[in-house]
Amino acid sequence: MANNTNYEYVNETSIEPEFICIVCSSPFIDPLRTPCHHSFCRRCITKWIFGGNSSCPICRKHIGSINSLAQATHSVKNFVEYLPVKCTLCETTNIRRRDFHEHIEKTCPKVHVSCSAADIKCPWKGTRDQLANHESKCTFEPLRSTLSELINENQQLKERINDQHDTIVQLMIQLSNYTNTSIECNNCRNCFYLEKDNRNTAGYYRAYANSQSTYENDGSLNLIVSVELCTCHCH
Ligand SMILES: [Zn+2]
Ligand SMILES: [Zn+2]
Ligand SMILES: [Zn+2]
Ligand SMILES: [Zn+2]
Ligand SMILES: [Zn+2]
Ligand SMILES: [Zn+2]
């Protein structure tokens, strides 16, 4: 049966039935044993029991709960771990199944990997056998210190923008409390109503951070807020 890993068994048809899970028709993965001494993949038997079955898929004896399952015997577990498999990505064959994960993580030439400069935004992706060639001409790695500085600054800038946004929202809440009105417009929620006073005519206003706002050398924000009449015609 198909599995979603990238290997297939060498001579799968010659594997003794005692090492094959009857539920998925493949050699056991992490096998567990029922009280009636039948073994199944952990995943298969767990799914079977959670699916509402309480009897053994082979002999129909009562299993009970998940708690009555035990580890399969060492000989069964070792046998399936040492089964030879073939990598379907690179066609390398006779890898022991238990070493397959390491094959994919460390050596398989056809696995898709990222550049070692992915952390500084090199977008390259390719197979491992193309990696050395890419890294020899990667344009990101030589700029590592500059790029990480830029990325860091960009991150700080984003945080400042968030701070600035919070400040404006706080300010508008204070203003709307001060004028004793709620923010009423559903289309432009940033608007608030101001009564007429000696500076303003009555109406809906919106606040925004003026582009003359500056950052001090210590990184603190010198926020200049402008308030202007809302011109959206929806009030
Ligand atoms: Zn199974
Ligand atoms: Zn059984
Ligand atoms: Zn491979
Ligand atoms: Zn690169
Ligand atoms: Zn509006
Ligand atoms: Zn408005």
PDB file of C-alpha atoms and ligand atoms in Angstrom:
ATOM      1  CA  MET A   1       0.000   0.000   0.000  1.00  0.00           C
ATOM      2  CA  ALA A   2       1.171   3.518  -0.704  1.00  0.00           C
ATOM      3  CA  ASN A   3       2.718   5.452   2.133  1.00  0.00           C
ATOM      4  CA  ASN A   4       3.532   9.120   2.201  1.00  0.00           C
ATOM      5  CA  THR A   5       7.245   8.693   2.871  1.00  0.00           C
ATOM      6  CA  ASN A   6       9.803   8.735   0.090  1.00  0.00           C
ATOM      7  CA  TYR A   7      10.876   5.113   0.173  1.00  0.00           C
ATOM      8  CA  GLU A   8       9.743   1.744  -1.036  1.00  0.00           C
ATOM      9  CA  TYR A   9      10.724  -1.654   0.329  1.00  0.00           C
ATOM     10  CA  VAL A  10      13.256  -3.772  -1.531  1.00  0.00           C
ATOM     11  CA  ASN A  11      11.548  -7.052  -2.523  1.00  0.00           C
ATOM     12  CA  GLU A  12       8.478  -6.209  -0.472  1.00  0.00           C
ATOM     13  CA  THR A  13       6.628  -9.322  -1.674  1.00  0.00           C
ATOM     14  CA  SER A  14       9.287 -11.583  -0.134  1.00  0.00           C
ATOM     15  CA  ILE A  15       8.803 -10.165   3.384  1.00  0.00           C
ATOM     16  CA  GLU A  16       7.267 -12.785   5.713  1.00  0.00           C
ATOM     17  CA  PRO A  17       3.571 -12.109   6.511  1.00  0.00           C
ATOM     18  CA  GLU A  18       4.351 -12.073  10.253  1.00  0.00           C
ATOM     19  CA  PHE A  19       5.999  -8.651   9.730  1.00  0.00           C
ATOM     20  CA  ILE A  20       3.162  -7.210   7.663  1.00  0.00           C
ATOM     21  CA  CYS A  21       0.352  -5.211   9.265  1.00  0.00           C
ATOM     22  CA  ILE A  22      -2.991  -6.626   8.143  1.00  0.00           C
ATOM     23  CA  VAL A  23      -4.627  -3.197   8.425  1.00  0.00           C
ATOM     24  CA  CYS A  24      -2.332  -1.285   6.030  1.00  0.00           C
ATOM     25  CA  SER A  25      -0.698  -4.255   4.225  1.00  0.00           C
ATOM     26  CA  SER A  26       2.801  -2.817   4.808  1.00  0.00           C
ATOM     27  CA  PRO A  27       5.653  -3.803   7.138  1.00  0.00           C
ATOM     28  CA  PHE A  28       4.952  -2.574  10.656  1.00  0.00           C
ATOM     29  CA  ILE A  29       5.745   0.984  11.656  1.00  0.00           C
ATOM     30  CA  ASP A  30       6.258   1.298  15.438  1.00  0.00           C
ATOM     31  CA  PRO A  31       4.322  -1.927  16.122  1.00  0.00           C
ATOM     32  CA  LEU A  32       2.136  -2.621  19.159  1.00  0.00           C
ATOM     33  CA  ARG A  33       0.847  -5.994  20.312  1.00  0.00           C
ATOM     34  CA  THR A  34      -2.638  -6.934  21.460  1.00  0.00           C
ATOM     35  CA  PRO A  35      -3.313  -9.212  24.469  1.00  0.00           C
ATOM     36  CA  CYS A  36      -3.975 -11.953  21.875  1.00  0.00           C
ATOM     37  CA  HIS A  37      -0.358 -11.508  20.620  1.00  0.00           C
ATOM     38  CA  HIS A  38      -1.148  -9.966  17.264  1.00  0.00           C
ATOM     39  CA  SER A  39       0.916  -6.992  16.108  1.00  0.00           C
ATOM     40  CA  PHE A  40      -0.108  -3.896  14.175  1.00  0.00           C
ATOM     41  CA  CYS A  41       1.353  -0.486  13.392  1.00  0.00           C
ATOM     42  CA  ARG A  42       0.743   1.858  16.310  1.00  0.00           C
ATOM     43  CA  ARG A  43      -1.137   4.184  13.993  1.00  0.00           C
ATOM     44  CA  CYS A  44      -3.273   1.434  12.454  1.00  0.00           C
ATOM     45  CA  ILE A  45      -4.413  -0.232  15.684  1.00  0.00           C
ATOM     46  CA  THR A  46      -4.990   3.095  17.436  1.00  0.00           C
ATOM     47  CA  LYS A  47      -7.164   4.269  14.568  1.00  0.00           C
ATOM     48  CA  TRP A  48      -8.988   0.919  14.595  1.00  0.00           C
ATOM     49  CA  ILE A  49      -9.847   1.193  18.302  1.00  0.00           C
ATOM     50  CA  PHE A  50     -10.732   4.888  18.158  1.00  0.00           C
ATOM     51  CA  GLY A  51     -12.932   4.021  15.188  1.00  0.00           C
ATOM     52  CA  GLY A  52     -15.181   2.140  17.620  1.00  0.00           C
ATOM     53  CA  ASN A  53     -13.779  -1.396  17.257  1.00  0.00           C
ATOM     54  CA  SER A  54     -12.958  -3.367  20.390  1.00  0.00           C
ATOM     55  CA  SER A  55     -11.960  -6.707  18.864  1.00  0.00           C
ATOM     56  CA  CYS A  56      -8.672  -7.809  17.241  1.00  0.00           C
ATOM     57  CA  PRO A  57      -8.679  -7.259  13.442  1.00  0.00           C
ATOM     58  CA  ILE A  58      -7.134 -10.734  13.005  1.00  0.00           C
ATOM     59  CA  CYS A  59      -8.727 -13.106  15.530  1.00  0.00           C
ATOM     60  CA  ARG A  60     -11.699 -11.009  16.738  1.00  0.00           C
ATOM     61  CA  LYS A  61     -10.814 -11.544  20.411  1.00  0.00           C
ATOM     62  CA  HIS A  62     -11.704  -8.663  22.707  1.00  0.00           C
ATOM     63  CA  ILE A  63      -8.901  -6.071  22.950  1.00  0.00           C
ATOM     64  CA  GLY A  64     -10.365  -3.576  25.365  1.00  0.00           C
ATOM     65  CA  SER A  65      -8.806  -0.139  25.377  1.00  0.00           C
ATOM     66  CA  ILE A  66      -5.573   1.365  24.025  1.00  0.00           C
ATOM     67  CA  ASN A  67      -4.072   0.731  27.477  1.00  0.00           C
ATOM     68  CA  SER A  68      -4.110  -3.026  26.967  1.00  0.00           C
ATOM     69  CA  LEU A  69      -1.703  -2.737  24.006  1.00  0.00           C
ATOM     70  CA  ALA A  70       1.993  -3.519  24.623  1.00  0.00           C
ATOM     71  CA  GLN A  71       5.168  -2.978  22.611  1.00  0.00           C
ATOM     72  CA  ALA A  72       5.696  -5.634  19.954  1.00  0.00           C
ATOM     73  CA  THR A  73       8.572  -8.035  20.626  1.00  0.00           C
ATOM     74  CA  HIS A  74      12.146  -6.846  20.083  1.00  0.00           C
ATOM     75  CA  SER A  75      12.698  -9.297  17.275  1.00  0.00           C
ATOM     76  CA  VAL A  76       9.675  -7.993  15.365  1.00  0.00           C
ATOM     77  CA  LYS A  77      10.609  -4.364  15.996  1.00  0.00           C
ATOM     78  CA  ASN A  78      14.240  -4.878  14.988  1.00  0.00           C
ATOM     79  CA  PHE A  79      13.343  -6.871  11.914  1.00  0.00           C
ATOM     80  CA  VAL A  80      11.173  -4.109  10.444  1.00  0.00           C
ATOM     81  CA  GLU A  81      13.664  -1.383  11.382  1.00  0.00           C
ATOM     82  CA  TYR A  82      16.424  -3.181   9.464  1.00  0.00           C
ATOM     83  CA  LEU A  83      14.371  -3.839   6.335  1.00  0.00           C
ATOM     84  CA  PRO A  84      16.172  -2.521   3.244  1.00  0.00           C
ATOM     85  CA  VAL A  85      14.419   0.337   1.469  1.00  0.00           C
ATOM     86  CA  LYS A  86      15.004   2.304  -1.692  1.00  0.00           C
ATOM     87  CA  CYS A  87      14.828   6.100  -1.757  1.00  0.00           C
ATOM     88  CA  THR A  88      12.307   7.072  -4.433  1.00  0.00           C
ATOM     89  CA  LEU A  89      13.867  10.533  -4.758  1.00  0.00           C
ATOM     90  CA  CYS A  90      17.454   9.548  -5.545  1.00  0.00           C
ATOM     91  CA  GLU A  91      17.030   5.807  -6.266  1.00  0.00           C
ATOM     92  CA  THR A  92      19.674   4.850  -3.680  1.00  0.00           C
ATOM     93  CA  THR A  93      18.826   1.348  -2.575  1.00  0.00           C
ATOM     94  CA  ASN A  94      19.496  -0.951   0.412  1.00  0.00           C
ATOM     95  CA  ILE A  95      19.238   1.811   2.997  1.00  0.00           C
ATOM     96  CA  ARG A  96      18.136   0.346   6.340  1.00  0.00           C
ATOM     97  CA  ARG A  97      14.686   1.690   7.068  1.00  0.00           C
ATOM     98  CA  ARG A  98      15.767   3.099  10.427  1.00  0.00           C
ATOM     99  CA  ASP A  99      18.502   5.105   8.651  1.00  0.00           C
ATOM    100  CA  PHE A 100      16.154   6.544   6.061  1.00  0.00           C
ATOM    101  CA  HIS A 101      15.314   9.643   8.068  1.00  0.00           C
ATOM    102  CA  GLU A 102      19.009  10.463   8.333  1.00  0.00           C
ATOM    103  CA  HIS A 103      19.431   9.824   4.599  1.00  0.00           C
ATOM    104  CA  ILE A 104      16.778  12.467   3.881  1.00  0.00           C
ATOM    105  CA  GLU A 105      18.046  14.931   6.488  1.00  0.00           C
ATOM    106  CA  LYS A 106      21.741  14.707   5.680  1.00  0.00           C
ATOM    107  CA  THR A 107      22.686  13.034   2.429  1.00  0.00           C
ATOM    108  CA  CYS A 108      19.917  12.473  -0.133  1.00  0.00           C
ATOM    109  CA  PRO A 109      21.027  14.514  -3.180  1.00  0.00           C
ATOM    110  CA  LYS A 110      17.478  14.925  -4.487  1.00  0.00           C
ATOM    111  CA  VAL A 111      15.834  16.393  -1.406  1.00  0.00           C
ATOM    112  CA  HIS A 112      14.697  20.004  -1.701  1.00  0.00           C
ATOM    113  CA  VAL A 113      16.718  22.302   0.516  1.00  0.00           C
ATOM    114  CA  SER A 114      17.144  26.027   1.115  1.00  0.00           C
ATOM    115  CA  CYS A 115      20.299  28.080   0.893  1.00  0.00           C
ATOM    116  CA  SER A 116      22.247  28.504   4.141  1.00  0.00           C
ATOM    117  CA  ALA A 117      21.568  32.222   3.649  1.00  0.00           C
ATOM    118  CA  ALA A 118      17.790  31.688   3.781  1.00  0.00           C
ATOM    119  CA  ASP A 119      17.794  33.477   7.146  1.00  0.00           C
ATOM    120  CA  ILE A 120      18.968  36.632   5.360  1.00  0.00           C
ATOM    121  CA  LYS A 121      16.265  36.206   2.686  1.00  0.00           C
ATOM    122  CA  CYS A 122      18.075  34.287  -0.046  1.00  0.00           C
ATOM    123  CA  PRO A 123      15.034  32.838  -1.859  1.00  0.00           C
ATOM    124  CA  TRP A 124      16.931  29.983  -3.519  1.00  0.00           C
ATOM    125  CA  LYS A 125      15.452  26.510  -3.243  1.00  0.00           C
ATOM    126  CA  GLY A 126      16.692  23.459  -5.065  1.00  0.00           C
ATOM    127  CA  THR A 127      17.889  19.921  -4.661  1.00  0.00           C
ATOM    128  CA  ARG A 128      20.808  19.212  -2.345  1.00  0.00           C
ATOM    129  CA  ASP A 129      23.073  18.269  -5.268  1.00  0.00           C
ATOM    130  CA  GLN A 130      22.654  21.820  -6.638  1.00  0.00           C
ATOM    131  CA  LEU A 131      23.294  23.498  -3.294  1.00  0.00           C
ATOM    132  CA  ALA A 132      27.102  23.693  -3.447  1.00  0.00           C
ATOM    133  CA  ASN A 133      26.933  25.243  -6.897  1.00  0.00           C
ATOM    134  CA  HIS A 134      24.377  27.806  -5.735  1.00  0.00           C
ATOM    135  CA  GLU A 135      26.273  28.641  -2.558  1.00  0.00           C
ATOM    136  CA  SER A 136      29.455  29.254  -4.552  1.00  0.00           C
ATOM    137  CA  LYS A 137      27.675  32.102  -6.325  1.00  0.00           C
ATOM    138  CA  CYS A 138      25.006  33.076  -3.796  1.00  0.00           C
ATOM    139  CA  THR A 139      24.731  36.865  -3.833  1.00  0.00           C
ATOM    140  CA  PHE A 140      23.220  37.005  -0.345  1.00  0.00           C
ATOM    141  CA  GLU A 141      25.890  35.294   1.754  1.00  0.00           C
ATOM    142  CA  PRO A 142      28.679  37.831   0.963  1.00  0.00           C
ATOM    143  CA  LEU A 143      26.306  40.584   2.149  1.00  0.00           C
ATOM    144  CA  ARG A 144      25.431  38.776   5.373  1.00  0.00           C
ATOM    145  CA  SER A 145      26.400  41.539   7.808  1.00  0.00           C
ATOM    146  CA  THR A 146      24.715  44.305   5.780  1.00  0.00           C
ATOM    147  CA  LEU A 147      21.594  42.260   5.158  1.00  0.00           C
ATOM    148  CA  SER A 148      21.160  41.126   8.738  1.00  0.00           C
ATOM    149  CA  GLU A 149      21.528  44.746   9.825  1.00  0.00           C
ATOM    150  CA  LEU A 150      18.837  45.818   7.331  1.00  0.00           C
ATOM    151  CA  ILE A 151      16.517  43.001   8.343  1.00  0.00           C
ATOM    152  CA  ASN A 152      17.016  43.930  11.970  1.00  0.00           C
ATOM    153  CA  GLU A 153      16.310  47.615  11.289  1.00  0.00           C
ATOM    154  CA  ASN A 154      13.255  46.728   9.258  1.00  0.00           C
ATOM    155  CA  GLN A 155      11.978  44.665  12.168  1.00  0.00           C
ATOM    156  CA  GLN A 156      12.513  47.555  14.576  1.00  0.00           C
ATOM    157  CA  LEU A 157      10.739  49.872  12.164  1.00  0.00           C
ATOM    158  CA  LYS A 158       7.737  47.552  12.060  1.00  0.00           C
ATOM    159  CA  GLU A 159       7.628  47.561  15.842  1.00  0.00           C
ATOM    160  CA  ARG A 160       7.772  51.357  15.888  1.00  0.00           C
ATOM    161  CA  ILE A 161       4.933  51.587  13.372  1.00  0.00           C
ATOM    162  CA  ASN A 162       2.860  49.340  15.610  1.00  0.00           C
ATOM    163  CA  ASP A 163       3.707  51.526  18.609  1.00  0.00           C
ATOM    164  CA  GLN A 164       2.769  54.593  16.599  1.00  0.00           C
ATOM    165  CA  HIS A 165      -0.533  53.069  15.597  1.00  0.00           C
ATOM    166  CA  ASP A 166      -1.281  52.239  19.231  1.00  0.00           C
ATOM    167  CA  THR A 167      -0.454  55.814  20.215  1.00  0.00           C
ATOM    168  CA  ILE A 168      -2.888  57.218  17.650  1.00  0.00           C
ATOM    169  CA  VAL A 169      -5.657  54.887  18.738  1.00  0.00           C
ATOM    170  CA  GLN A 170      -5.070  55.858  22.379  1.00  0.00           C
ATOM    171  CA  LEU A 171      -5.145  59.499  21.390  1.00  0.00           C
ATOM    172  CA  MET A 172      -8.413  59.148  19.536  1.00  0.00           C
ATOM    173  CA  ILE A 173      -9.997  57.338  22.435  1.00  0.00           C
ATOM    174  CA  GLN A 174      -8.905  60.184  24.720  1.00  0.00           C
ATOM    175  CA  LEU A 175     -10.235  62.764  22.279  1.00  0.00           C
ATOM    176  CA  SER A 176     -13.582  61.058  21.913  1.00  0.00           C
ATOM    177  CA  ASN A 177     -13.854  60.794  25.701  1.00  0.00           C
ATOM    178  CA  TYR A 178     -12.993  64.451  25.977  1.00  0.00           C
ATOM    179  CA  THR A 179     -15.684  65.479  23.503  1.00  0.00           C
ATOM    180  CA  ASN A 180     -18.038  63.025  25.139  1.00  0.00           C
ATOM    181  CA  THR A 181     -19.025  61.345  21.882  1.00  0.00           C
ATOM    182  CA  SER A 182     -18.398  57.867  20.653  1.00  0.00           C
ATOM    183  CA  ILE A 183     -16.769  57.041  17.340  1.00  0.00           C
ATOM    184  CA  GLU A 184     -19.880  56.771  15.240  1.00  0.00           C
ATOM    185  CA  CYS A 185     -18.977  56.247  11.609  1.00  0.00           C
ATOM    186  CA  ASN A 186     -19.021  52.625  10.496  1.00  0.00           C
ATOM    187  CA  ASN A 187     -17.218  53.351   7.254  1.00  0.00           C
ATOM    188  CA  CYS A 188     -14.279  55.177   8.714  1.00  0.00           C
ATOM    189  CA  ARG A 189     -13.950  54.156  12.311  1.00  0.00           C
ATOM    190  CA  ASN A 190     -10.988  56.434  12.846  1.00  0.00           C
ATOM    191  CA  CYS A 191     -13.284  59.453  12.803  1.00  0.00           C
ATOM    192  CA  PHE A 192     -14.548  61.134  15.923  1.00  0.00           C
ATOM    193  CA  TYR A 193     -16.979  63.958  16.450  1.00  0.00           C
ATOM    194  CA  LEU A 194     -15.759  67.312  17.727  1.00  0.00           C
ATOM    195  CA  GLU A 195     -18.057  70.030  19.053  1.00  0.00           C
ATOM    196  CA  LYS A 196     -17.522  73.536  17.819  1.00  0.00           C
ATOM    197  CA  ASP A 197     -14.923  75.443  19.814  1.00  0.00           C
ATOM    198  CA  ASN A 198     -12.812  78.509  19.125  1.00  0.00           C
ATOM    199  CA  ARG A 199     -10.469  76.511  16.854  1.00  0.00           C
ATOM    200  CA  ASN A 200     -12.742  74.021  15.144  1.00  0.00           C
ATOM    201  CA  THR A 201     -16.099  73.916  13.496  1.00  0.00           C
ATOM    202  CA  ALA A 202     -18.305  71.067  14.629  1.00  0.00           C
ATOM    203  CA  GLY A 203     -17.968  67.894  12.593  1.00  0.00           C
ATOM    204  CA  TYR A 204     -16.224  64.594  12.102  1.00  0.00           C
ATOM    205  CA  TYR A 205     -12.448  64.660  12.312  1.00  0.00           C
ATOM    206  CA  ARG A 206      -9.747  62.125  11.840  1.00  0.00           C
ATOM    207  CA  ALA A 207      -6.298  62.002  13.384  1.00  0.00           C
ATOM    208  CA  TYR A 208      -3.161  60.771  11.680  1.00  0.00           C
ATOM    209  CA  ALA A 209       0.555  60.788  12.333  1.00  0.00           C
ATOM    210  CA  ASN A 210       2.060  63.750  10.528  1.00  0.00           C
ATOM    211  CA  SER A 211       4.970  62.903   8.242  1.00  0.00           C
ATOM    212  CA  GLN A 212       7.020  65.446  10.210  1.00  0.00           C
ATOM    213  CA  SER A 213       6.998  62.956  13.093  1.00  0.00           C
ATOM    214  CA  THR A 214      10.580  62.034  13.861  1.00  0.00           C
ATOM    215  CA  TYR A 215      12.534  59.524  15.845  1.00  0.00           C
ATOM    216  CA  GLU A 216      14.965  60.717  18.472  1.00  0.00           C
ATOM    217  CA  ASN A 217      18.446  59.219  18.545  1.00  0.00           C
ATOM    218  CA  ASP A 218      17.413  57.023  21.457  1.00  0.00           C
ATOM    219  CA  GLY A 219      14.683  55.532  19.244  1.00  0.00           C
ATOM    220  CA  SER A 220      11.753  57.201  20.975  1.00  0.00           C
ATOM    221  CA  LEU A 221       9.027  58.639  18.788  1.00  0.00           C
ATOM    222  CA  ASN A 222       8.400  62.365  18.586  1.00  0.00           C
ATOM    223  CA  LEU A 223       4.843  62.016  17.332  1.00  0.00           C
ATOM    224  CA  ILE A 224       3.163  64.947  15.609  1.00  0.00           C
ATOM    225  CA  VAL A 225      -0.532  64.279  15.226  1.00  0.00           C
ATOM    226  CA  SER A 226      -2.588  66.174  12.706  1.00  0.00           C
ATOM    227  CA  VAL A 227      -6.345  66.392  12.960  1.00  0.00           C
ATOM    228  CA  GLU A 228      -8.420  67.234   9.916  1.00  0.00           C
ATOM    229  CA  LEU A 229     -12.055  67.173   8.891  1.00  0.00           C
ATOM    230  CA  CYS A 230     -13.196  63.871   7.472  1.00  0.00           C
ATOM    231  CA  THR A 231     -14.059  64.318   3.821  1.00  0.00           C
ATOM    232  CA  CYS A 232     -15.632  60.956   3.164  1.00  0.00           C
ATOM    233  CA  HIS A 233     -19.209  62.304   2.844  1.00  0.00           C
ATOM    234  CA  CYS A 234     -20.650  59.439   4.806  1.00  0.00           C
ATOM    235  CA  HIS A 235     -21.578  61.322   7.926  1.00  0.00           C
TER     236      HIS A 235
HETATM  237 ZN    ZN B   1      -0.370  -0.814   9.609  1.00  0.00          ZN
HETATM  238 ZN    ZN B   2      -5.789 -11.253  17.834  1.00  0.00          ZN
HETATM  239 ZN    ZN B   3      17.507   9.803  -1.450  1.00  0.00          ZN
HETATM  240 ZN    ZN B   4      21.712  31.711  -1.499  1.00  0.00          ZN
HETATM  241 ZN    ZN B   5     -16.986  58.097   7.201  1.00  0.00          ZN
HETATM  242 ZN    ZN B   6     -15.205  59.885   8.586  1.00  0.00          ZN
END
